[in-house]
Coordinates of C-alpha atoms in Angstrom, one line a residue:
X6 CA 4.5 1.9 4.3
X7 CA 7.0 4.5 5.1
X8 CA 7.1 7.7 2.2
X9 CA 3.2 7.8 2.0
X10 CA 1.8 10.7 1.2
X11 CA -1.4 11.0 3.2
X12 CA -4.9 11.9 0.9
X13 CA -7.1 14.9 2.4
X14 CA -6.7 14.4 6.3
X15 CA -3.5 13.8 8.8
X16 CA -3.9 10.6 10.7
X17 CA -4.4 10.6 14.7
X18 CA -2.4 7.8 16.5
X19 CA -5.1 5.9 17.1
X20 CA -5.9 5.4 12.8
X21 CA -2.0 4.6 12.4
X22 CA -2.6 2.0 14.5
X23 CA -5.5 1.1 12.7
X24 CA -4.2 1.4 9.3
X25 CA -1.2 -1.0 10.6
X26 CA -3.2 -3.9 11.9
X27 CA -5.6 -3.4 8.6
X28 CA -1.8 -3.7 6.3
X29 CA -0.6 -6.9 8.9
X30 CA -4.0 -8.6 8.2
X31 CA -5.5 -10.3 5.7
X32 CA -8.9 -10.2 7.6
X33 CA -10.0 -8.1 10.3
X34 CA -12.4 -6.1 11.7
X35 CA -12.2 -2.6 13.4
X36 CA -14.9 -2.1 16.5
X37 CA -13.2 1.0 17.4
X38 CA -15.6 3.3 18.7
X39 CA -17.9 5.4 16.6
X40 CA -16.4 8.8 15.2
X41 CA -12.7 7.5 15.9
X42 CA -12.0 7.4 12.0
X43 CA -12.4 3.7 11.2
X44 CA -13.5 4.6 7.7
X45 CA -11.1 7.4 6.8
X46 CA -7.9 4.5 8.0
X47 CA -9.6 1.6 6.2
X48 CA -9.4 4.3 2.6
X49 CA -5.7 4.8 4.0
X50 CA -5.2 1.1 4.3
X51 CA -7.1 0.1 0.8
X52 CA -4.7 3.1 -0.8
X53 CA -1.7 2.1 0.3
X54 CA -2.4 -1.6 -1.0
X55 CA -4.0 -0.8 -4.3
X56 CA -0.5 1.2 -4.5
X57 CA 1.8 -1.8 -3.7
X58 CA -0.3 -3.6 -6.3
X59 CA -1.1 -5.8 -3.9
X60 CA -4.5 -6.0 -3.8
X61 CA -7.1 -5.2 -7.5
X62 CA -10.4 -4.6 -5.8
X63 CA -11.8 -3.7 -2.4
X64 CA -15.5 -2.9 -1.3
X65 CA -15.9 -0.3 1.8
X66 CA -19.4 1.4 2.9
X67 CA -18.9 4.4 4.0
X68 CA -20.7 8.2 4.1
X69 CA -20.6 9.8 0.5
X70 CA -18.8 12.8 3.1
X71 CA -15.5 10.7 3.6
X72 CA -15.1 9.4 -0.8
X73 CA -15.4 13.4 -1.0
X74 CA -12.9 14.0 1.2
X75 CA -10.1 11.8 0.2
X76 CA -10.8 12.8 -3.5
X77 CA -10.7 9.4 -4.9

């Protein structure tokens, strides 16, 4: 989604990527490796929806640290 302002962090290449096969599909799962940001591009990905109005609820598990750090 081109104009998006980013929340907290800047994205690496590897969580664009991320955040565009998480937009392209409906289901899907991220086994990146561990530390590579999966959690910080999926709140990207669930922003960017919820802002299109195309999706009303979501449920992610991640560390308290990373809801902190995107202030939502």
């Amino acid at each position: 989604m081109s104009g998006y302002q980013y929340i907290g962090l800047t994205p690496t290449p590897q969580q664009l990527k991320t955040i565009a096969f998480m937009l392209r599909h409906k289901r899907g799962y991220s086994f990146s490796d561990m530390g590579s940001g999966k959690t910080a591009a999926s709140l990207w990905a669930m922003d960017m929806l919820f802002t299109a109005g195309k999706i009303k609820k979501v449920l992610i598990v991640c560390p308290l640290s990373m809801i902190i750090v995107t202030g939502k």
